[in-house]
CSV table of C-alpha atoms and ligand atoms in Angstrom, one decimal:
chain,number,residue,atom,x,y,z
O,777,UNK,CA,0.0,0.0,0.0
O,778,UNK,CA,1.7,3.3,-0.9
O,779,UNK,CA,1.5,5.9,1.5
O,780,UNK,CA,-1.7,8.6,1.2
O,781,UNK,CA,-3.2,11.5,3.3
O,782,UNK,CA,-6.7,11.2,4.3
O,783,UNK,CA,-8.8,14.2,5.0
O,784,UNK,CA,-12.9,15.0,5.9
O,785,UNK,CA,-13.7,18.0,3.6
O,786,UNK,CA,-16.3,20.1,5.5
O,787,UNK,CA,-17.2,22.5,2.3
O,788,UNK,CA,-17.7,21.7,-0.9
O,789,UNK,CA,-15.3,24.7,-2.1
O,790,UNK,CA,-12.8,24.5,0.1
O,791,UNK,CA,-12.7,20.2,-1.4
O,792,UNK,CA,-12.8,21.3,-5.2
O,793,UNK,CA,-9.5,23.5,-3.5
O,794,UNK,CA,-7.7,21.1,-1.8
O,795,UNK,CA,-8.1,19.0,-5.3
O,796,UNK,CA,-6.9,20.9,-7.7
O,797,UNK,CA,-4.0,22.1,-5.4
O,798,UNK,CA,-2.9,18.9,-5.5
O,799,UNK,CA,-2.4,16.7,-8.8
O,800,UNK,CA,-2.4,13.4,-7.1
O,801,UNK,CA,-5.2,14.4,-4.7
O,802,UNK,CA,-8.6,12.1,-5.6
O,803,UNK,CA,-12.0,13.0,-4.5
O,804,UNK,CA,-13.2,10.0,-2.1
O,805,UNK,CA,-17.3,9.7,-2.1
O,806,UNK,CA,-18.7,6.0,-1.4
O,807,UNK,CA,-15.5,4.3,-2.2
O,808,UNK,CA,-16.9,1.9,-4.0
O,809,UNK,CA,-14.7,2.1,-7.4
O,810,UNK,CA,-11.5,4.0,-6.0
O,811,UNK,CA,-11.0,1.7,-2.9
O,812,UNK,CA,-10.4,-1.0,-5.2
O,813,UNK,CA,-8.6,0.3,-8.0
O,814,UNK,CA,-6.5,1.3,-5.1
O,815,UNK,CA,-6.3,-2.1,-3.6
O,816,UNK,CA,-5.2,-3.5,-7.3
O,817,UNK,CA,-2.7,-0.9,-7.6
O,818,UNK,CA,-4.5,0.5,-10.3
O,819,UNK,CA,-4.6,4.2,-8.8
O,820,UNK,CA,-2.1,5.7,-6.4
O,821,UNK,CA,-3.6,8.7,-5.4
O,822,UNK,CA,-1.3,11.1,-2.4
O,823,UNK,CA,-4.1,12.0,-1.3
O,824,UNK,CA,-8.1,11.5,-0.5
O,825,UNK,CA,-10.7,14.5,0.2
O,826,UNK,CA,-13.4,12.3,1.3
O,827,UNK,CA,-16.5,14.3,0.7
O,828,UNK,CA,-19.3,11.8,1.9
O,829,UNK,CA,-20.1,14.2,4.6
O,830,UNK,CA,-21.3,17.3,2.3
O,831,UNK,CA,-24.7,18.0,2.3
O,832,UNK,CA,-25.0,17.2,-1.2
O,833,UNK,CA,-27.6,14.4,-1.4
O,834,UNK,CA,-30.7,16.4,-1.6
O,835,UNK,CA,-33.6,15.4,-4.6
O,836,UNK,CA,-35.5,18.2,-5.1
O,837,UNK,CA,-38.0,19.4,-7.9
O,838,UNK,CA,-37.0,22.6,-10.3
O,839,UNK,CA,-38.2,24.8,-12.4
O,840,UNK,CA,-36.9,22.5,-15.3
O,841,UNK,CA,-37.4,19.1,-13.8
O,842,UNK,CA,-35.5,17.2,-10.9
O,843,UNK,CA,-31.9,18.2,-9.4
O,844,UNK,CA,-30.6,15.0,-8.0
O,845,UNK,CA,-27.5,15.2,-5.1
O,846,UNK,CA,-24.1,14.3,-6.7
O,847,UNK,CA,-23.6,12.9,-3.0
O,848,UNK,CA,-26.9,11.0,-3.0
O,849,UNK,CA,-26.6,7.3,-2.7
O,850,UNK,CA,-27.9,5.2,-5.5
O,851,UNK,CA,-30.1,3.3,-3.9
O,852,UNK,CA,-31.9,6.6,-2.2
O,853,UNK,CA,-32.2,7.6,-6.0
O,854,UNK,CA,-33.6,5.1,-7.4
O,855,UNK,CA,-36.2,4.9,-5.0
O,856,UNK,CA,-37.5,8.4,-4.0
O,857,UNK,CA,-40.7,9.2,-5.0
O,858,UNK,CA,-39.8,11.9,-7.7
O,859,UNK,CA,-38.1,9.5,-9.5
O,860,UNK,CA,-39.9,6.6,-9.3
O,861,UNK,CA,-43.0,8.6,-10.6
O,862,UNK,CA,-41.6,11.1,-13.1
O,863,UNK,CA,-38.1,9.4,-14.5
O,864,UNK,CA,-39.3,5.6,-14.0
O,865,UNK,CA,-36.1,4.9,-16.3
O,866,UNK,CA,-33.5,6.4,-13.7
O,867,UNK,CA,-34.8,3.6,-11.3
O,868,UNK,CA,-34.7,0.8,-13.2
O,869,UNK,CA,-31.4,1.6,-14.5
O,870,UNK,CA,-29.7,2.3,-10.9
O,871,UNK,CA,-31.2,-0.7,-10.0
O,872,UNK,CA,-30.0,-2.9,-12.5
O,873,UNK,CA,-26.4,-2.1,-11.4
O,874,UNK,CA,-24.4,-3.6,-8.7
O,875,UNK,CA,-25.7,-5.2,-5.5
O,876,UNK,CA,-28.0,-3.7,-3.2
O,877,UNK,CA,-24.8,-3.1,-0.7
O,878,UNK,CA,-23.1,-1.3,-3.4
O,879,UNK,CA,-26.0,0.6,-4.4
O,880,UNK,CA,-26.2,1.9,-0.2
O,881,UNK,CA,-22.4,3.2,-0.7
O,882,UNK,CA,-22.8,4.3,-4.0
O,883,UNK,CA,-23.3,8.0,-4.6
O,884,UNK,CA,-24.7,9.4,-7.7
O,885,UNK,CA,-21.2,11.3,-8.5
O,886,UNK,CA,-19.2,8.1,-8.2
O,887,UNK,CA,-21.4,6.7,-10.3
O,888,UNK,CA,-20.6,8.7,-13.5
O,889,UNK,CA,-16.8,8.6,-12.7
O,890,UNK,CA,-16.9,4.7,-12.4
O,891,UNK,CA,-13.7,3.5,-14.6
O,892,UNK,CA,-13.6,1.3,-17.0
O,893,UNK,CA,-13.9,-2.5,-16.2
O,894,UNK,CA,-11.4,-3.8,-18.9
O,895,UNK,CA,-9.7,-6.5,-16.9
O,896,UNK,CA,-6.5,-5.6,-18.9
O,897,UNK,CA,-7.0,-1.9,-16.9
O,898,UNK,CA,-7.1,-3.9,-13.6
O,899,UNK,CA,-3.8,-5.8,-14.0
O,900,UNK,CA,-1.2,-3.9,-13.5
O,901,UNK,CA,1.5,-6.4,-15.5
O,902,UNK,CA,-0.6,-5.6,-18.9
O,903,UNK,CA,-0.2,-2.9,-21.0
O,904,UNK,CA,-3.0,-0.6,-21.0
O,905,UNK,CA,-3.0,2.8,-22.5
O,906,UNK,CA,-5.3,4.3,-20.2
O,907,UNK,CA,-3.8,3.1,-16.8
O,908,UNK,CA,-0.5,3.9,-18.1
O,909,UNK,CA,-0.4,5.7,-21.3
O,910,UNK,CA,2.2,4.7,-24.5
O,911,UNK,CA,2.2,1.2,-22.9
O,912,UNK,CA,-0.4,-0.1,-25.4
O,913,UNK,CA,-3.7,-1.8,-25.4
O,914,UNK,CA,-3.4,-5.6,-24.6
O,915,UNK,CA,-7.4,-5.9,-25.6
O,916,UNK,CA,-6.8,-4.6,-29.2
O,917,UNK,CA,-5.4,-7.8,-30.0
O,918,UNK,CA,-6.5,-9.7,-26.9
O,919,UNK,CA,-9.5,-11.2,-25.4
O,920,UNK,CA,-12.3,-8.3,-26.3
O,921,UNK,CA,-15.3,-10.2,-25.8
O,922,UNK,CA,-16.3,-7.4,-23.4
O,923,UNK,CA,-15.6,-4.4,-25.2
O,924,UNK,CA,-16.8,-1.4,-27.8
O,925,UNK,CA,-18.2,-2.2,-30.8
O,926,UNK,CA,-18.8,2.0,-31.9
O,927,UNK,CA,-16.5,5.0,-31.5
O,928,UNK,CA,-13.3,3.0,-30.2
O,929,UNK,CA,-9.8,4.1,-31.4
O,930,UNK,CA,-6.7,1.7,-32.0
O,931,UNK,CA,-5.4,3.2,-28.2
O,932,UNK,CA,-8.2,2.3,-26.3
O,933,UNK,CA,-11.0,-0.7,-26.9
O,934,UNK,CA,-12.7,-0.4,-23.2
O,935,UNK,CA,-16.3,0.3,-22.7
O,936,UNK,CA,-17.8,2.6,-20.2
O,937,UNK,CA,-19.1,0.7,-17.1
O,938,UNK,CA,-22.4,2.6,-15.6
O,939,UNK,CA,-26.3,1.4,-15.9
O,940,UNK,CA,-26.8,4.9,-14.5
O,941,UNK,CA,-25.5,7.1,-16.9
O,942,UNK,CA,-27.0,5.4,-19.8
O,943,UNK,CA,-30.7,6.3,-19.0
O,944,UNK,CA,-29.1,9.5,-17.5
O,945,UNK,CA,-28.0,10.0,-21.6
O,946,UNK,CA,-31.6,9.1,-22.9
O,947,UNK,CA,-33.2,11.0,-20.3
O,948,UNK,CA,-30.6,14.4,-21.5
O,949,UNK,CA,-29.2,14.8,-18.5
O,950,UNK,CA,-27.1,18.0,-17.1
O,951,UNK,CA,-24.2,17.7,-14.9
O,952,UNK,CA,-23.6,20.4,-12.2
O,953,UNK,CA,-19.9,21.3,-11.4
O,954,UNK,CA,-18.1,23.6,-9.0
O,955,UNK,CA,-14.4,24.4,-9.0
O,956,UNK,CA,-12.4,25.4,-6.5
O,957,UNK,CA,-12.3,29.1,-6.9
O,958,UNK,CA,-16.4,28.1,-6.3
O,959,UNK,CA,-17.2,29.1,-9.8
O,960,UNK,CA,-20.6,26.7,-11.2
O,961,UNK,CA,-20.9,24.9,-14.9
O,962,UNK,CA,-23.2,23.0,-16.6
O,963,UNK,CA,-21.7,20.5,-18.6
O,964,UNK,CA,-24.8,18.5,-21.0
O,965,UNK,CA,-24.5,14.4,-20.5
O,966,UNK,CA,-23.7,13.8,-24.0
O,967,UNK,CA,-20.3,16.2,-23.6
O,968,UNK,CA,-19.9,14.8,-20.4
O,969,UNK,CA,-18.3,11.4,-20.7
O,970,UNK,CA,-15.1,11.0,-23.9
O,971,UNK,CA,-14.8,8.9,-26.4
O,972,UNK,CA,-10.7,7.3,-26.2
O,973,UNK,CA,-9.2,9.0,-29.5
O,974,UNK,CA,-5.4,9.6,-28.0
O,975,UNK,CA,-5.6,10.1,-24.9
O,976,UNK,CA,-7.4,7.4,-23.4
O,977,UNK,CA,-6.6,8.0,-19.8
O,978,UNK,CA,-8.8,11.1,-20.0
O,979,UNK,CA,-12.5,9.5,-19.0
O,980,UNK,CA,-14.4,12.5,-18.9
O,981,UNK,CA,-14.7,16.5,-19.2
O,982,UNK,CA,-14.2,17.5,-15.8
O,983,UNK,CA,-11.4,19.9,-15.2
O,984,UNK,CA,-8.8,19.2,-12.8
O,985,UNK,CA,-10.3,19.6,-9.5
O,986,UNK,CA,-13.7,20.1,-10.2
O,987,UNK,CA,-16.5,18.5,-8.4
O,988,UNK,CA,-19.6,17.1,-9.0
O,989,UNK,CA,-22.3,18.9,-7.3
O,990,UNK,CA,-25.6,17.5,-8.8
O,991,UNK,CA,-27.0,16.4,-12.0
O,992,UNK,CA,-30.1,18.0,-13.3
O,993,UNK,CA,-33.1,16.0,-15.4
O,994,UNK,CA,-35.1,17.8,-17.2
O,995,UNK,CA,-39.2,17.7,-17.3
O,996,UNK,CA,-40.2,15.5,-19.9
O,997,UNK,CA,-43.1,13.2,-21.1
O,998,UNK,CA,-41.8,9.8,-20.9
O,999,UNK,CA,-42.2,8.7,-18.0
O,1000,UNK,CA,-45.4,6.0,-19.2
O,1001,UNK,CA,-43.6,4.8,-22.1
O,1002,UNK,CA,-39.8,3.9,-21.1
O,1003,UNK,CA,-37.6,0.7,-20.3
O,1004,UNK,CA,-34.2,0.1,-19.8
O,1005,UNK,CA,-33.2,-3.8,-20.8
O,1006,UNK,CA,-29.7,-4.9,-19.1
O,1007,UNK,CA,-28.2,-8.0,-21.1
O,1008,UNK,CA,-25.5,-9.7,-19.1
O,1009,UNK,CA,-23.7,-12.9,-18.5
O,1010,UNK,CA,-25.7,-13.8,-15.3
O,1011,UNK,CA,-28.5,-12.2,-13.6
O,1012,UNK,CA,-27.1,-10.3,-11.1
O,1013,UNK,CA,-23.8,-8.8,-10.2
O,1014,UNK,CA,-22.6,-8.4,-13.7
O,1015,UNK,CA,-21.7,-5.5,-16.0
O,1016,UNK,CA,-23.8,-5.0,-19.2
O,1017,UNK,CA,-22.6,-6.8,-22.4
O,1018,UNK,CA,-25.2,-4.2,-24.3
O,1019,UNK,CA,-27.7,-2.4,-22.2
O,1020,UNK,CA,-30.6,-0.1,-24.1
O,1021,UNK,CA,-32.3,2.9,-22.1
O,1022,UNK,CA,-35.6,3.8,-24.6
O,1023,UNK,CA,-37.8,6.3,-24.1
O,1024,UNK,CA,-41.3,7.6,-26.4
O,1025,UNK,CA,-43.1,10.4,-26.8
O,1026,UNK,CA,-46.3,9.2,-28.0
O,1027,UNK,CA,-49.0,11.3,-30.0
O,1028,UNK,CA,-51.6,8.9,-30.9
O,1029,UNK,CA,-50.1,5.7,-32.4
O,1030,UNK,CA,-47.1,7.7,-33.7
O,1031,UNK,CA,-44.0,8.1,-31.9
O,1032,UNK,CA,-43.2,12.4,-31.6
O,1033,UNK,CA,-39.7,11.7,-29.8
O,1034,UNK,CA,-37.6,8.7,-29.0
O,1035,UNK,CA,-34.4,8.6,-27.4
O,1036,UNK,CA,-31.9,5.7,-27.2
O,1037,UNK,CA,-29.1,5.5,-25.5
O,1038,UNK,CA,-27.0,1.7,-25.0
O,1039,UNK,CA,-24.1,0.9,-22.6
O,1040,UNK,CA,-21.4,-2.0,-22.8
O,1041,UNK,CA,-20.6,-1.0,-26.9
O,1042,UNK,CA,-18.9,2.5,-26.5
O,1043,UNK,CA,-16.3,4.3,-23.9
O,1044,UNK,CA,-19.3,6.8,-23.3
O,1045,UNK,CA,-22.9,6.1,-23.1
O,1046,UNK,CA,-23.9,6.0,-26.9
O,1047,UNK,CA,-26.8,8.0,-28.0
O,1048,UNK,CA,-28.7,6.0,-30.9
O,1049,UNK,CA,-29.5,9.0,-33.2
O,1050,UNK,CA,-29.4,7.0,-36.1
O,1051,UNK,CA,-32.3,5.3,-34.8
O,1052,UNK,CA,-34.5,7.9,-32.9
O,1053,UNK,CA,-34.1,10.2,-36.2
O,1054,UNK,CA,-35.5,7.3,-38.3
O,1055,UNK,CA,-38.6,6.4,-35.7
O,1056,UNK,CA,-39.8,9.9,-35.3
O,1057,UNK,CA,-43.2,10.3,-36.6
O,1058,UNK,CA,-43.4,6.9,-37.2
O,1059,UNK,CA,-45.9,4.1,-35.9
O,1060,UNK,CA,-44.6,2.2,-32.8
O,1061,UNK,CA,-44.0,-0.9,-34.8
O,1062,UNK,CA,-42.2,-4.2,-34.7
O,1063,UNK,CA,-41.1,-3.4,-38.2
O,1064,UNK,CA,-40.3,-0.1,-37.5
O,1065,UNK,CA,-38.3,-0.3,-34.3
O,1066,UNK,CA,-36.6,-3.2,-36.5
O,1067,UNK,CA,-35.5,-0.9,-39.3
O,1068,UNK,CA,-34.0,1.6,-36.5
O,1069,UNK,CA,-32.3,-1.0,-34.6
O,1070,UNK,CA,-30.5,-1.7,-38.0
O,1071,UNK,CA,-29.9,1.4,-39.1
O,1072,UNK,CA,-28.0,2.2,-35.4
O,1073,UNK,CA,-26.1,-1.2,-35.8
O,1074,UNK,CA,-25.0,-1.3,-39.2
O,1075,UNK,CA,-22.3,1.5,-38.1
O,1076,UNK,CA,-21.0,-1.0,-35.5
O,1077,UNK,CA,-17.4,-2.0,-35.7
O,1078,UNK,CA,-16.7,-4.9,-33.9
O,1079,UNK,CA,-13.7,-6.4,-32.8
O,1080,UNK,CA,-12.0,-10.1,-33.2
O,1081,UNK,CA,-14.3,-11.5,-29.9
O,1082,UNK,CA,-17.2,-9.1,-29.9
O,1083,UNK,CA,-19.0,-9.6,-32.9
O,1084,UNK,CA,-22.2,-10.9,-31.2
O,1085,UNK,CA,-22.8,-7.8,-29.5
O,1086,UNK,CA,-24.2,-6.1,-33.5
O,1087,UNK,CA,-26.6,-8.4,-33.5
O,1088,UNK,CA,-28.0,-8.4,-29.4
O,1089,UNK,CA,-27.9,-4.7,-29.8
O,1090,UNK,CA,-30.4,-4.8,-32.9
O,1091,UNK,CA,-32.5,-7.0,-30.5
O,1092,UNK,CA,-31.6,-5.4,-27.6
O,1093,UNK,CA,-32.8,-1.9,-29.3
O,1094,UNK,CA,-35.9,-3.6,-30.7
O,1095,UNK,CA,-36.7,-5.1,-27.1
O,1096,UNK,CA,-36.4,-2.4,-25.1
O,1097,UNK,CA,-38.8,-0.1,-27.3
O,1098,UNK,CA,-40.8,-2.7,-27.4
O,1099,UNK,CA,-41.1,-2.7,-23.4
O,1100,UNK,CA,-41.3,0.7,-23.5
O,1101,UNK,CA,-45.0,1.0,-25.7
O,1102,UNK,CA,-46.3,-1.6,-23.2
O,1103,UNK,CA,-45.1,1.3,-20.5
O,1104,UNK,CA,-42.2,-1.4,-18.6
O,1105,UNK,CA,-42.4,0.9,-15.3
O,1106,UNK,CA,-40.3,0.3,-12.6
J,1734,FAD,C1,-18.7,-5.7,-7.4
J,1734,FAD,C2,-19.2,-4.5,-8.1
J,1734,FAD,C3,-20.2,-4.6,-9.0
J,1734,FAD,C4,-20.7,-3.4,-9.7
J,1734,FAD,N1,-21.7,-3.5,-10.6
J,1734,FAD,C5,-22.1,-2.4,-11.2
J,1734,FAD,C6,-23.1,-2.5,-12.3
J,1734,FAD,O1,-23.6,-3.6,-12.6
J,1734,FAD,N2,-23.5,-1.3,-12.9
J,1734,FAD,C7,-23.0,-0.1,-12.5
J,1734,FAD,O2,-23.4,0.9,-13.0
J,1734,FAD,N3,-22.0,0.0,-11.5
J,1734,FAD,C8,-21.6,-1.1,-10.9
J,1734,FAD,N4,-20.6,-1.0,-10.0
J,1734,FAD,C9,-20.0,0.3,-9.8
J,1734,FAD,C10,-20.6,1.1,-8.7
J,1734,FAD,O3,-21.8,1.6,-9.2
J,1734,FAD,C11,-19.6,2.3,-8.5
J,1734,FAD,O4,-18.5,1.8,-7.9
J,1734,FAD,C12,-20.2,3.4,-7.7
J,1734,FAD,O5,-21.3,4.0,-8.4
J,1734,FAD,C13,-19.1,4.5,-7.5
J,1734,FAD,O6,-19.6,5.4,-6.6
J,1734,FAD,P1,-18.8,5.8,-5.3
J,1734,FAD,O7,-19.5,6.9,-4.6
J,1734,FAD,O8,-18.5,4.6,-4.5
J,1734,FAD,O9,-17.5,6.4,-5.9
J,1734,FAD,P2,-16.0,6.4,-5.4
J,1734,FAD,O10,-15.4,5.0,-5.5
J,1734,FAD,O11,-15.9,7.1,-4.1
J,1734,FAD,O12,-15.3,7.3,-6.5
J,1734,FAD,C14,-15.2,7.0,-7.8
J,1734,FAD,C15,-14.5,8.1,-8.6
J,1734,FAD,O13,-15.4,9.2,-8.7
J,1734,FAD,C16,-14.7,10.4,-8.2
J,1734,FAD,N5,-15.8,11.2,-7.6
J,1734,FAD,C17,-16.7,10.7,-6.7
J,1734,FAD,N6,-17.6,11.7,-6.4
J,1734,FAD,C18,-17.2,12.7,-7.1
J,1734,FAD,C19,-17.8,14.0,-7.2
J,1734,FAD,N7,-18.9,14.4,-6.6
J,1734,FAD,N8,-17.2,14.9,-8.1
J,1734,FAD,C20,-16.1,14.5,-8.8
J,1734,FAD,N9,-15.5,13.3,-8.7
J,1734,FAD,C21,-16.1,12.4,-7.9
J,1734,FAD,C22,-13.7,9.9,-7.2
J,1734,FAD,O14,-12.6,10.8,-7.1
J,1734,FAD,C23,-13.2,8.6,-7.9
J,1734,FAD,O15,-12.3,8.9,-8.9
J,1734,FAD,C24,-20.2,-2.1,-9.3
J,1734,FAD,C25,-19.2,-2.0,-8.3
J,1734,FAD,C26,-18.7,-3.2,-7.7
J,1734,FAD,C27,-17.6,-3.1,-6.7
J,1735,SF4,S1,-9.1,-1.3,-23.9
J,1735,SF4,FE1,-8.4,0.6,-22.9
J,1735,SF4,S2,-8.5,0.0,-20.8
J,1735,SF4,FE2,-8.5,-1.9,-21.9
J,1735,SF4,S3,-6.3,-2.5,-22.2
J,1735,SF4,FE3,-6.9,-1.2,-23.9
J,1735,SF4,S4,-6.2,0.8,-23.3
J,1735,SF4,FE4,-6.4,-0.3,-21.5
């Protein structure tokens, strides 16, 4: 275990300052993730602000939907009222992850900063770009069953772990940050998260030092016709092998809006635009949700180990809609 200073932050400022004073300093939440990547030798932080006691956890309604607590746990999110009722997606989704425990430590921050699950990231004699960059990726060429099918680069093959974040994508999330000179952005989920180009170490488009404060869901009209479908290897416990978050807008038998997004094929929740653009105005049909599952899949490139995952995604796609028009609520 390499040495590491531990300290309680008090204020959310005064956290974002220790943090960015510091390049090795991590921000410690549930632990969850960076306990373990610590224990594997995976991260070697100097320091930890643990921020778990920041009154940060609140759910609350807005003038333009729901502000969720960056330090809210997951399973308090999945099950409050607000979100059961208006954003029956969030739910499912939180609750298809992890195991109840996990989801009582979890917070909603960790959540989206979960690393990658490539077992070539966890062990530490492997080259892996993205724990240690210029060392290579051992999944290119190796075992990559697991991994991105869309949007990967020749540095980095990994997919992005969280059930969370992919109805958090659907649902157009915002994500609430404050630095440390207390200064607030918004960033939009679909800029959020990075796909690997170069510099696959780089998960996301947080600044040094900046912290999560909430993450904002706007009103919407969903909320009776959405469904997010987890495909795994076993029931529970398991990351996604392709996951679907769908959502309709109805207006009679035609859809007026659909959103898509899918976990386990990208290094960031993929949005299915291909396939929302060709169902809008359409009739909620088998046939139809078939034609957009295609036209979202036929841009798949998979990799030596991974070619299955092009053909559960255009069921996966066509399934979850599917749940969605016979309102799958949580
Ligand atoms: C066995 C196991 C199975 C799992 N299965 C699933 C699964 O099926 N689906 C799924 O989605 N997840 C799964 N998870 C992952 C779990 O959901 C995450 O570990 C958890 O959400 C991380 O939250 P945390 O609060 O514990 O984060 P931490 O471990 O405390 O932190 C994770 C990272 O986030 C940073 N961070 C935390 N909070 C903030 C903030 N507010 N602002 C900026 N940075 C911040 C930390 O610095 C750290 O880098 C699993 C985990 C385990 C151990
Ligand atoms: S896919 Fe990414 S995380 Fe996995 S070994 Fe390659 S560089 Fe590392």
């Amino acid at each position: 275990m390499r040495p590491f200073s531990y300290t309680r932050a008090t204020e959310a400022n005064a956290a974002a300052k220790q943090v960015s004073a510091d390049k090795g300093a991590k921000f410690l939440a549930g632990g969850t993730n960076l306990l373990d990547l610590m224990k594997e030798g995976v991260e070697n932080p100097s320091a930890l602000v643990d921020i778990s006691r920041l009154t940060l956890a609140q759910i609350k309604t807005t003038s333009r939907g729901v502000s969720i607590g960056a330090l809210g746990k997951n399973s308090d999110t999945a099950n409050h009222p607000l979100i059961r009722k208006n954003y029956p997606l969030l739910t499912q989704a939180i609750l298809a992850g992890a195991s109840a425990q996990l989801r009582n430590m979890a917070t909603n921050g960790g959540n989206l900063m979960q690393r990658t699950r490539c077992p070539y990231f966890y062990d530490v004699a492997m080259p892996c770009n993205k724990r240690e960059p210029g060392t290579g990726c051992g999944a290119l060429e190796g075992i990559n069953r697991m991994h991105a099918v869309f949007g990967w680069s020749e540095k980095c093959v990994a997919v992005y772990p969280s059930d969370m974040s992919i109805a958090l994508a659907a649902l157009d999330a915002v994500v609430k940050v404050k630095d440390a000179s207390g200064a607030e952005r918004s960033i939009a989920f679909a800029d959020f998260h990075r796909l690997p180009g170069d510099r696959p170490e780089i998960d996301n488009n947080l600044r040094p030092g900046e912290l999560i404060t909430a993450i904002e869901i706007p009103k919407n009209n969903f909320a009776g016709n959405s469904y997010y479908l987890k495909v795994r290897d076993r029931a529970s416990y398991a990351f996604a092998l392709v996951s679907v978050a769908a959502a309709l807008e109805m207006n009679g038998k035609k859809i007026k809006t659909a959103r898509i997004a899918m976990g386990g094929v990208a290094h960031k929740p993929w949005r299915a635009f291909e396939a929302e653009k060709m169902l809008a105005g359409k009739e909620a049909t088998e046939a139809n949700f078939k034609q957009a599952a295609e036209a979202e899949m036929r841009n798949a490139k998979p990799l030596e180990h991974n070619k299955f995952k092009v053909e559960l995604g255009n069921r996966g796609i066509v399934r979850a809609l599917q749940m969605a028009m016979n309102g799958g609520a949580a």
